[in-house]
Amino acid sequence: MNSLDWAVLIGYFGVMVAIGLWSHKRVDNVSDFFTAGGKMPWWLSGISHHMSGYSAVMFTGYAGIAYTYGVTSFVTWSFPIALGIAIGARLFAPRINRLRSRLHVASPLEYLKTRYNLKTQQALAWSGMLLKIVDVGAKWAAIATLLSVFTGISLNQGILITGVITGIYCTIGGLWADALTELGQFVIQLLAGIAMFVAVIARLGDYGGFFGVWDRPELQGHAQPLVGPYGTVFLLAFLFIKLFEYNGGMLNQAQRYMATRDAHEATRSARLSAVLWLVWPLVLFFPMWMSPLLVDAQKPDGSDSYALMTEQLLPHGLLGLVIVGFFSHTMAMCSSDANAIAAVFTRDVAPVLSARARGWSERSGLLAARLTTVIFLALSMAVATQVNSPTFKDIITVVIKWVAGLMGPIAIPMMLGLLRPFRRSGPTAALTSWAAGLLAFWLVNYPISWEVEGGVPLQFQVSIPLAVSLVLYVLIGFLKPEDTAERDLVIARVNGVDDSSAGVSVPAQVDGSVPQSRP
């Protein structure tokens, strides 16, 4: 990097902070901070939903997969995400929006207290928060790894720089700041991605051109859609995982649906995000597929290949723009996660832990939300310093194995609890499926894996916990139905049924808005 690249990077950080300061004017209460008051346009929500699903892991961990295996990086990652969101556009997006518009909640987990019980809500809230700390820690480590390649600064210094800048704008401006910065980040990544795509295309003439290049020995097997550990079982498992994760199971995407005006707007938002996930990753991945022709990765997993290729192909200025693109994805995801976890803690956890929290004024609740955001970011940054330790191994292991494997048991009770066919599944089904799924993850990834030569294959590490949770949730609901009038009303309202047609009276705790004394 030279002075021009640094100017681009510093200018980007300055714009992000400025957007946060401007967004501060639009945040008057907790609802504004967590759900934009339900006033976010569908197109902004859709772009924000799309951007909040990326991070620098794509340019490190998934770049390594693309370097080693080729197009399977798209087939087994962004394609199932696009398909899952497209399905969720009808199945989940409108129902999640009604959590805010009809039940008047500000956290995606807030409805679980009535849908199941307090114990279930707290179990999912605590496990979701802890998982997100690890997940975001991996994202900080990924962007710091890239920053170290370009600038030579240490991993911990890179984590500190990106974490502090992100903390400033998302703490000040809440979800509005997240969405507006993600819009700017989308434009930056569009320019950076196209610049990299064109630079690689220009070099392919030396290797047989766009179509002939696939016959090169360096790209042997790169055109196969399913290869290595990323086979059919992995693809199907990932599709189910991403169906739950990217439609709200990881909380931050749920907020984008909640932030739109109504259920119809939430559906449009999801459809836009699905289209972007289907098209845009092809532009980003193509240079990664070609990277074995152009660079020799120094790391065994190839995770530094994209950074090395960027340095080699792009002039200064454009190099700085691509580096900004790396930051844009990571900061988009981490800031949205911070906002989601702050919502869960201040709305779902703090009132249970403290009687004082149950009496917070709007001002106190907003202050608590901002303080929680800072604490979450600090904890995730601390975890980021340990991502390459023996406990967490490498970045891609954390993201694929830990997050994908543990997300299912947390998301299934939350997401399926919205759907009428699963109304018989109550607290017993939710807690049992959650606990058994977490136990299955531990057994498959550790004691059983230790006894299997070569370890349990990755596709089973991530799919078995979800399968266990799904089967138990449905089976226990059938054998021990726990549907009540109160729970049926919650389900009816998120499914768009009028109170007069629901057939039950409206309990106080789900009728009208959340009491103003709550944060």
Coordinates of C-alpha atoms in Angstrom, one line a residue:
M1 CA 0.0 0.0 0.0
N2 CA 1.1 3.6 -0.7
S3 CA -0.2 6.9 0.4
L4 CA -3.1 6.8 -2.2
D5 CA -4.3 3.5 -0.9
W6 CA -4.1 4.8 2.7
A7 CA -6.1 7.9 1.7
V8 CA -8.8 5.7 0.3
L9 CA -8.9 3.6 3.4
I10 CA -8.9 6.5 5.9
G11 CA -11.5 8.3 3.8
Y12 CA -13.8 5.2 4.0
F13 CA -13.5 5.1 7.8
G14 CA -14.3 8.8 8.0
V15 CA -17.4 8.3 5.9
M16 CA -18.6 5.4 8.0
V17 CA -18.3 7.5 11.2
A18 CA -20.1 10.5 9.5
I19 CA -23.0 8.2 8.6
G20 CA -23.2 7.1 12.2
L21 CA -23.3 10.6 13.4
W22 CA -26.0 11.6 10.9
S23 CA -28.1 8.5 11.7
H24 CA -28.0 9.5 15.4
K25 CA -30.6 12.1 14.6
R26 CA -33.1 9.3 13.5
V27 CA -32.8 7.4 16.8
D28 CA -35.1 8.6 19.4
N29 CA -36.0 5.4 21.2
V30 CA -35.2 1.7 21.4
S31 CA -37.5 0.8 18.6
D32 CA -35.6 3.1 16.3
F33 CA -32.3 1.7 17.5
F34 CA -33.2 -1.9 16.9
T35 CA -35.8 -2.0 14.1
A36 CA -35.5 1.5 12.5
G37 CA -39.1 2.1 13.8
G38 CA -40.5 0.0 11.0
K39 CA -39.7 2.8 8.5
M40 CA -36.9 1.3 6.4
P41 CA -37.7 1.1 2.6
W42 CA -37.8 -2.4 1.3
W43 CA -34.9 -1.9 -1.2
L44 CA -32.6 -0.6 1.6
S45 CA -33.7 -3.5 3.8
G46 CA -32.9 -5.9 1.0
I47 CA -29.4 -4.5 0.3
S48 CA -28.7 -4.4 4.0
H49 CA -29.9 -8.0 4.4
H50 CA -27.6 -9.0 1.6
M51 CA -24.6 -7.1 2.9
S52 CA -25.0 -8.3 6.5
G53 CA -24.5 -11.9 5.3
Y54 CA -20.9 -11.2 4.1
S55 CA -17.6 -10.8 5.8
A56 CA -13.9 -10.9 5.0
V57 CA -14.2 -14.7 5.5
M58 CA -15.2 -14.8 1.9
F59 CA -11.9 -13.3 0.9
T60 CA -9.9 -15.5 3.2
G61 CA -11.6 -18.8 4.1
Y62 CA -13.8 -19.1 1.0
A63 CA -11.0 -17.7 -1.2
G64 CA -9.0 -20.7 0.0
I65 CA -11.8 -23.1 -0.9
A66 CA -12.1 -21.5 -4.4
Y67 CA -8.3 -21.7 -4.8
T68 CA -8.2 -25.4 -3.9
Y69 CA -11.5 -26.7 -5.3
G70 CA -13.0 -24.1 -7.7
V71 CA -16.7 -23.5 -8.4
T72 CA -17.8 -25.6 -5.5
S73 CA -17.3 -22.5 -3.4
F74 CA -20.3 -20.9 -5.1
V75 CA -22.4 -24.1 -5.5
T76 CA -22.1 -25.0 -1.8
W77 CA -22.2 -21.5 -0.3
S78 CA -23.9 -18.6 -2.0
F79 CA -26.2 -20.7 -4.1
P80 CA -27.9 -22.4 -1.1
I81 CA -28.1 -19.0 0.6
A82 CA -29.9 -17.5 -2.4
L83 CA -32.3 -20.5 -2.6
G84 CA -32.9 -20.5 1.2
I85 CA -33.7 -16.7 1.2
A86 CA -36.0 -17.1 -1.8
I87 CA -37.9 -19.8 0.1
G88 CA -37.9 -17.7 3.2
A89 CA -39.3 -14.7 1.3
R90 CA -42.7 -16.4 1.6
L91 CA -42.2 -18.7 4.5
F92 CA -40.5 -16.5 7.1
A93 CA -40.0 -12.8 6.1
P94 CA -43.7 -11.7 6.4
R95 CA -44.1 -13.6 9.7
I96 CA -41.0 -12.1 11.2
N97 CA -42.1 -8.6 10.2
R98 CA -45.4 -9.2 12.0
L99 CA -43.4 -9.8 15.2
R100 CA -42.9 -6.0 15.2
S101 CA -45.9 -4.8 13.4
R102 CA -48.5 -6.9 15.2
L103 CA -46.8 -8.1 18.5
H104 CA -44.8 -4.8 18.8
V105 CA -41.5 -6.4 19.9
A106 CA -38.0 -5.1 19.1
S107 CA -36.0 -8.3 19.5
P108 CA -36.5 -11.4 17.3
L109 CA -36.5 -13.6 20.4
E110 CA -38.9 -11.5 22.4
Y111 CA -42.0 -13.4 21.3
L112 CA -40.6 -16.7 22.6
K113 CA -41.7 -16.0 26.1
T114 CA -45.3 -16.2 25.1
R115 CA -44.9 -18.7 22.3
Y116 CA -43.1 -21.2 24.7
N117 CA -42.1 -19.9 28.1
L118 CA -39.4 -17.8 29.9
K119 CA -37.0 -20.8 30.3
T120 CA -37.0 -21.5 26.5
Q121 CA -36.5 -17.8 25.7
Q122 CA -33.5 -17.5 28.0
A123 CA -31.9 -20.7 26.7
L124 CA -32.1 -19.6 23.1
A125 CA -31.0 -16.0 24.0
W126 CA -27.9 -17.0 26.0
S127 CA -26.8 -19.7 23.5
G128 CA -27.4 -17.3 20.6
M129 CA -25.4 -14.5 22.2
L130 CA -22.4 -16.8 23.0
L131 CA -22.4 -18.3 19.5
K132 CA -22.5 -14.8 18.0
I133 CA -19.5 -13.7 20.0
V134 CA -17.5 -16.6 18.5
D135 CA -18.9 -16.0 15.0
V136 CA -18.0 -12.3 15.0
G137 CA -14.7 -13.0 16.5
A138 CA -13.9 -15.1 13.4
K139 CA -14.9 -12.2 11.2
W140 CA -12.6 -9.8 13.0
A141 CA -9.7 -12.3 12.7
A142 CA -10.4 -12.6 8.9
I143 CA -10.3 -8.9 8.2
A144 CA -7.2 -8.5 10.4
T145 CA -5.5 -11.3 8.5
L146 CA -6.1 -9.4 5.2
L147 CA -5.0 -6.1 6.7
S148 CA -1.7 -7.7 7.9
V149 CA -1.0 -9.0 4.3
F150 CA -1.3 -5.5 2.9
T151 CA 0.1 -3.3 5.7
G152 CA 2.3 -5.6 7.9
I153 CA 0.5 -4.6 11.1
S154 CA -0.2 -7.3 13.6
L155 CA -3.4 -9.3 13.9
N156 CA -4.3 -7.7 17.2
Q157 CA -3.8 -4.2 15.8
G158 CA -6.0 -5.0 12.8
I159 CA -8.7 -6.3 15.1
L160 CA -8.6 -3.2 17.3
I161 CA -8.7 -0.8 14.3
T162 CA -11.7 -2.4 12.6
G163 CA -13.6 -3.0 15.9
V164 CA -13.3 0.5 17.1
I165 CA -14.4 2.1 13.9
T166 CA -17.4 -0.3 13.6
G167 CA -18.3 0.3 17.3
I168 CA -18.4 4.1 16.8
Y169 CA -21.0 4.2 14.0
C170 CA -23.2 1.3 15.0
T171 CA -23.4 2.4 18.6
I172 CA -24.3 5.9 17.7
G173 CA -26.7 5.3 14.9
G174 CA -28.3 1.9 15.6
L175 CA -29.9 -0.1 12.8
W176 CA -30.3 3.0 10.6
A177 CA -26.5 3.5 10.7
D178 CA -26.0 -0.2 9.9
A179 CA -28.3 -0.1 6.9
L180 CA -27.0 3.2 5.5
T181 CA -23.4 2.2 5.8
E182 CA -24.2 -1.1 4.2
L183 CA -25.7 0.7 1.3
G184 CA -22.4 2.7 0.9
Q185 CA -20.4 -0.5 1.4
F186 CA -22.5 -2.2 -1.3
V187 CA -21.6 0.5 -3.8
I188 CA -17.9 0.3 -2.8
Q189 CA -17.9 -3.5 -3.2
L190 CA -19.6 -3.2 -6.5
L191 CA -16.8 -1.0 -7.8
A192 CA -14.1 -3.0 -6.2
G193 CA -15.5 -6.4 -7.3
I194 CA -15.9 -5.2 -10.9
A195 CA -12.3 -3.8 -10.9
M196 CA -10.9 -7.1 -9.8
F197 CA -13.1 -9.1 -12.3
V198 CA -11.9 -7.0 -15.2
A199 CA -8.2 -7.2 -14.1
V200 CA -8.4 -11.0 -14.0
I201 CA -10.2 -11.2 -17.4
A202 CA -7.5 -9.1 -18.9
R203 CA -4.9 -11.6 -17.8
L204 CA -6.7 -14.7 -19.1
G205 CA -5.6 -14.1 -22.7
D206 CA -2.2 -15.5 -21.8
Y207 CA -3.9 -18.8 -20.5
G208 CA -6.3 -19.6 -23.3
G209 CA -9.0 -17.0 -22.8
F210 CA -12.3 -17.1 -20.8
F211 CA -13.4 -20.5 -22.1
G212 CA -10.1 -22.2 -22.8
V213 CA -8.6 -21.5 -19.4
W214 CA -10.6 -24.3 -17.7
D215 CA -8.4 -26.9 -19.5
R216 CA -5.3 -25.6 -17.7
P217 CA -3.7 -28.2 -15.4
E218 CA -3.6 -25.6 -12.6
L219 CA -7.4 -25.6 -12.7
Q220 CA -7.9 -29.4 -12.8
G221 CA -11.2 -30.2 -11.2
H222 CA -12.1 -26.6 -10.6
A223 CA -15.2 -26.8 -12.9
Q224 CA -16.8 -29.6 -10.9
P225 CA -19.7 -28.3 -8.8
L226 CA -19.2 -30.8 -5.9
V227 CA -15.8 -32.0 -5.0
G228 CA -13.6 -32.9 -1.9
P229 CA -15.5 -32.6 1.4
Y230 CA -18.1 -30.4 -0.3
G231 CA -20.4 -33.1 -1.7
T232 CA -24.1 -33.7 -2.0
V233 CA -24.7 -34.3 1.7
F234 CA -22.9 -31.1 2.6
L235 CA -24.9 -29.1 0.0
L236 CA -28.2 -30.4 1.2
A237 CA -27.2 -29.8 4.9
F238 CA -26.0 -26.3 4.0
L239 CA -29.3 -25.5 2.2
F240 CA -31.3 -26.4 5.4
I241 CA -28.9 -24.5 7.6
K242 CA -28.9 -21.4 5.5
L243 CA -32.7 -21.6 5.1
F244 CA -32.9 -21.0 8.9
E245 CA -29.8 -18.9 9.4
Y246 CA -30.3 -16.3 6.7
N247 CA -34.0 -15.9 7.3
G248 CA -33.6 -14.9 10.9
G249 CA -32.0 -17.8 12.8
M250 CA -28.8 -15.7 13.4
L251 CA -31.0 -12.7 14.4
N252 CA -29.4 -9.9 12.4
Q253 CA -31.2 -10.8 9.2
A254 CA -34.5 -11.0 11.1
Q255 CA -34.1 -7.4 12.1
R256 CA -34.0 -6.4 8.4
Y257 CA -37.4 -8.0 7.9
M258 CA -38.7 -6.4 11.1
A259 CA -37.5 -2.9 10.0
T260 CA -39.7 -2.7 6.9
R261 CA -43.2 -1.2 7.0
D262 CA -45.3 -4.3 6.6
A263 CA -45.2 -8.0 5.7
H264 CA -45.4 -7.3 1.9
E265 CA -42.4 -5.0 2.1
A266 CA -40.4 -7.7 4.0
T267 CA -41.2 -10.2 1.3
R268 CA -39.9 -7.8 -1.4
S269 CA -36.8 -7.2 0.7
A270 CA -36.0 -10.9 0.9
R271 CA -36.5 -11.4 -2.8
L272 CA -34.0 -8.6 -3.6
S273 CA -31.5 -10.2 -1.2
A274 CA -32.0 -13.6 -2.8
V275 CA -31.3 -12.2 -6.3
L276 CA -28.2 -10.4 -5.1
W277 CA -26.9 -13.6 -3.5
L278 CA -27.5 -15.5 -6.7
V279 CA -25.8 -13.0 -9.1
W280 CA -23.2 -10.9 -7.3
P281 CA -21.0 -13.7 -5.7
L282 CA -20.3 -15.0 -9.3
V283 CA -18.5 -11.8 -10.0
L284 CA -16.6 -12.0 -6.7
F285 CA -15.7 -15.7 -7.0
F286 CA -14.5 -15.8 -10.6
P287 CA -11.1 -14.2 -9.8
M288 CA -10.7 -16.6 -6.9
W289 CA -11.4 -19.6 -9.2
M290 CA -8.6 -18.3 -11.5
S291 CA -6.2 -17.6 -8.7
P292 CA -4.1 -20.8 -9.1
L293 CA -3.0 -19.5 -12.5
L294 CA -1.9 -16.1 -11.2
V295 CA -0.4 -16.6 -7.7
D296 CA 1.1 -19.2 -5.4
A297 CA -0.6 -19.2 -2.1
Q298 CA 1.8 -19.1 0.9
K299 CA -0.7 -20.6 3.4
P300 CA -1.6 -24.3 3.1
D301 CA -5.3 -23.6 2.9
G302 CA -4.9 -20.9 0.2
S303 CA -6.6 -18.3 2.4
D304 CA -4.1 -15.6 1.4
S305 CA -4.5 -16.2 -2.4
Y306 CA -7.0 -13.4 -3.0
A307 CA -5.0 -10.8 -1.1
L308 CA -1.8 -11.8 -3.0
M309 CA -3.7 -11.6 -6.3
T310 CA -5.0 -8.2 -5.5
E311 CA -1.6 -6.8 -4.8
Q312 CA -0.2 -8.3 -8.0
L313 CA -3.0 -7.1 -10.4
L314 CA -4.3 -3.8 -9.3
P315 CA -2.7 -0.4 -9.4
H316 CA -2.6 1.8 -6.3
G317 CA -5.9 3.5 -5.6
L318 CA -7.8 0.6 -6.9
L319 CA -5.9 -1.6 -4.5
G320 CA -7.1 0.7 -1.7
L321 CA -10.6 0.4 -3.0
V322 CA -10.5 -3.4 -2.9
I323 CA -9.1 -3.3 0.6
V324 CA -12.0 -1.0 1.5
G325 CA -14.3 -3.7 0.0
F326 CA -12.9 -6.3 2.4
F327 CA -13.6 -4.0 5.3
S328 CA -17.1 -3.1 4.0
H329 CA -18.3 -6.7 4.1
T330 CA -16.9 -7.5 7.6
M331 CA -18.0 -4.3 9.2
A332 CA -21.5 -4.7 7.7
M333 CA -21.9 -8.2 9.2
C334 CA -20.3 -7.4 12.6
S335 CA -22.2 -4.1 13.1
S336 CA -25.5 -5.8 12.3
D337 CA -24.7 -8.7 14.7
A338 CA -23.8 -6.3 17.4
N339 CA -27.2 -4.5 17.1
A340 CA -29.1 -7.8 17.1
I341 CA -27.3 -9.1 20.2
A342 CA -27.8 -5.8 22.0
A343 CA -31.5 -6.2 21.2
V344 CA -31.6 -9.7 22.6
F345 CA -29.8 -8.7 25.8
T346 CA -31.6 -5.5 26.6
R347 CA -35.1 -6.8 25.6
D348 CA -34.9 -10.4 26.6
V349 CA -32.1 -11.0 29.1
A350 CA -31.6 -7.9 31.2
P351 CA -35.3 -7.7 32.4
V352 CA -35.0 -11.2 33.7
L353 CA -31.7 -10.6 35.5
S354 CA -32.6 -7.2 37.0
A355 CA -35.8 -5.7 38.4
R356 CA -34.3 -2.3 37.7
A357 CA -34.0 -3.2 34.0
R358 CA -37.7 -3.9 33.9
G359 CA -38.4 -0.3 34.9
W360 CA -36.0 1.4 32.4
S361 CA -37.2 4.6 30.8
E362 CA -36.8 5.1 27.1
R363 CA -33.6 7.0 27.7
S364 CA -32.2 4.4 30.0
G365 CA -33.1 1.6 27.7
L366 CA -31.4 3.4 24.8
L367 CA -28.3 4.0 26.9
A368 CA -28.3 0.3 27.9
A369 CA -28.6 -0.7 24.2
R370 CA -25.6 1.3 23.2
L371 CA -23.5 0.1 26.2
T372 CA -24.4 -3.5 25.3
T373 CA -23.3 -3.0 21.7
V374 CA -19.9 -1.8 22.9
I375 CA -19.5 -4.7 25.3
F376 CA -20.5 -7.3 22.7
L377 CA -18.0 -5.8 20.2
A378 CA -15.2 -5.9 22.9
L379 CA -15.9 -9.5 23.8
S380 CA -15.9 -10.6 20.1
M381 CA -12.6 -8.7 19.6
A382 CA -11.1 -10.6 22.5
V383 CA -12.3 -13.9 21.0
A384 CA -10.8 -12.9 17.7
T385 CA -7.3 -12.9 19.2
Q386 CA -7.8 -16.6 19.9
V387 CA -9.3 -17.8 16.6
N388 CA -6.1 -19.4 15.4
S389 CA -5.5 -21.1 18.8
P390 CA -5.8 -24.9 19.2
T391 CA -9.3 -24.5 20.6
F392 CA -10.8 -22.7 17.5
K393 CA -8.3 -23.7 14.9
D394 CA -8.5 -21.6 11.7
I395 CA -11.0 -19.0 10.6
I396 CA -13.0 -21.2 8.2
T397 CA -13.3 -24.0 10.8
V398 CA -15.0 -21.5 13.2
V399 CA -17.4 -20.2 10.5
I400 CA -18.4 -23.5 8.9
K401 CA -18.2 -26.0 11.7
W402 CA -19.0 -24.0 14.8
V403 CA -21.5 -21.6 13.4
A404 CA -23.2 -23.9 10.9
G405 CA -23.3 -26.8 13.4
L406 CA -24.6 -24.9 16.4
M407 CA -27.0 -22.5 14.6
G408 CA -29.6 -25.2 13.8
P409 CA -30.5 -26.2 17.4
I410 CA -30.9 -22.5 18.3
A411 CA -32.8 -21.5 15.2
I412 CA -35.3 -24.3 14.8
P413 CA -37.5 -23.5 17.8
M414 CA -37.4 -19.8 16.9
M415 CA -38.2 -20.2 13.2
L416 CA -40.5 -23.2 13.2
G417 CA -42.4 -21.7 16.1
L418 CA -43.7 -19.0 13.7
L419 CA -45.4 -21.6 11.5
R420 CA -48.9 -23.0 12.1
P421 CA -48.1 -26.6 11.2
F422 CA -45.8 -26.7 14.3
R423 CA -48.2 -25.1 16.7
R424 CA -48.4 -28.4 18.8
S425 CA -44.6 -28.1 19.6
G426 CA -44.3 -26.3 22.9
P427 CA -41.7 -25.7 25.6
T428 CA -40.8 -29.4 26.0
A429 CA -40.2 -29.8 22.3
A430 CA -38.2 -26.6 22.0
L431 CA -35.9 -27.1 25.0
T432 CA -35.3 -30.8 24.2
S433 CA -34.5 -30.2 20.6
W434 CA -32.2 -27.4 21.6
A435 CA -30.3 -29.3 24.2
A436 CA -30.1 -32.5 22.2
G437 CA -28.8 -30.6 19.2
L438 CA -26.0 -29.0 21.2
L439 CA -25.1 -32.4 22.7
A440 CA -25.1 -34.0 19.2
F441 CA -22.7 -31.2 18.0
W442 CA -20.3 -32.0 20.9
L443 CA -20.4 -35.7 20.4
V444 CA -20.0 -35.7 16.6
N445 CA -17.2 -33.1 16.6
Y446 CA -15.2 -34.4 19.6
P447 CA -15.6 -37.8 21.3
I448 CA -16.9 -39.6 18.1
S449 CA -14.6 -37.7 15.8
W450 CA -11.6 -38.7 17.9
E451 CA -12.5 -42.4 17.5
V452 CA -13.0 -42.2 13.7
E453 CA -9.9 -42.5 11.6
G454 CA -9.6 -39.1 9.8
G455 CA -12.4 -37.6 11.9
V456 CA -16.1 -37.4 11.1
P457 CA -16.6 -35.8 7.7
L458 CA -17.5 -32.1 7.7
Q459 CA -20.9 -32.6 6.1
F460 CA -22.0 -34.8 9.1
Q461 CA -20.4 -32.4 11.6
V462 CA -22.7 -29.6 10.5
S463 CA -25.8 -31.6 9.5
I464 CA -26.3 -34.1 12.4
P465 CA -27.0 -31.4 15.1
L466 CA -29.6 -29.8 12.9
A467 CA -31.2 -33.1 12.0
V468 CA -31.4 -34.2 15.6
S469 CA -33.0 -30.9 16.6
L470 CA -35.5 -30.9 13.7
V471 CA -36.6 -34.5 14.3
L472 CA -37.1 -34.1 18.0
Y473 CA -38.9 -30.8 17.7
V474 CA -41.5 -32.3 15.3
L475 CA -41.7 -35.7 17.1
I476 CA -42.1 -34.3 20.6
G477 CA -44.7 -31.9 19.4
F478 CA -46.7 -34.8 17.9
L479 CA -46.3 -37.1 21.0
K480 CA -46.7 -34.3 23.6
P481 CA -48.7 -31.5 22.2
E482 CA -48.6 -28.3 24.3
D483 CA -50.7 -25.9 22.2
T484 CA -52.7 -23.5 24.2
A485 CA -55.1 -20.6 23.4
E486 CA -52.4 -18.1 24.2
R487 CA -49.8 -19.8 22.0
D488 CA -52.3 -20.3 19.2
L489 CA -53.0 -16.6 19.3
V490 CA -49.4 -15.6 18.9
I491 CA -49.1 -18.0 15.9
A492 CA -52.3 -16.6 14.4
R493 CA -51.2 -13.0 14.6
V494 CA -47.8 -13.6 13.1
N495 CA -49.5 -15.5 10.3
G496 CA -51.7 -12.5 9.5
V497 CA -55.0 -13.8 11.1
D498 CA -57.2 -11.0 12.5
D499 CA -57.9 -11.2 16.2
S500 CA -61.6 -11.5 15.6
S501 CA -60.9 -14.6 13.4
A502 CA -58.4 -16.3 15.7
G503 CA -61.1 -17.8 17.8
V504 CA -59.5 -16.9 21.2
S505 CA -59.5 -13.9 23.4
V506 CA -56.5 -11.6 23.3
P507 CA -54.1 -12.0 26.3
A508 CA -52.7 -8.8 27.7
Q509 CA -49.1 -9.8 27.2
V510 CA -49.5 -10.1 23.4
D511 CA -52.1 -7.4 22.7
G512 CA -51.0 -4.0 21.9
S513 CA -47.5 -2.7 22.4
V514 CA -44.7 -3.7 24.8
P515 CA -45.1 -1.7 28.0
Q516 CA -43.2 1.6 27.8
S517 CA -41.4 0.8 31.0
R518 CA -39.5 -2.0 29.2
P519 CA -36.3 -1.0 27.4

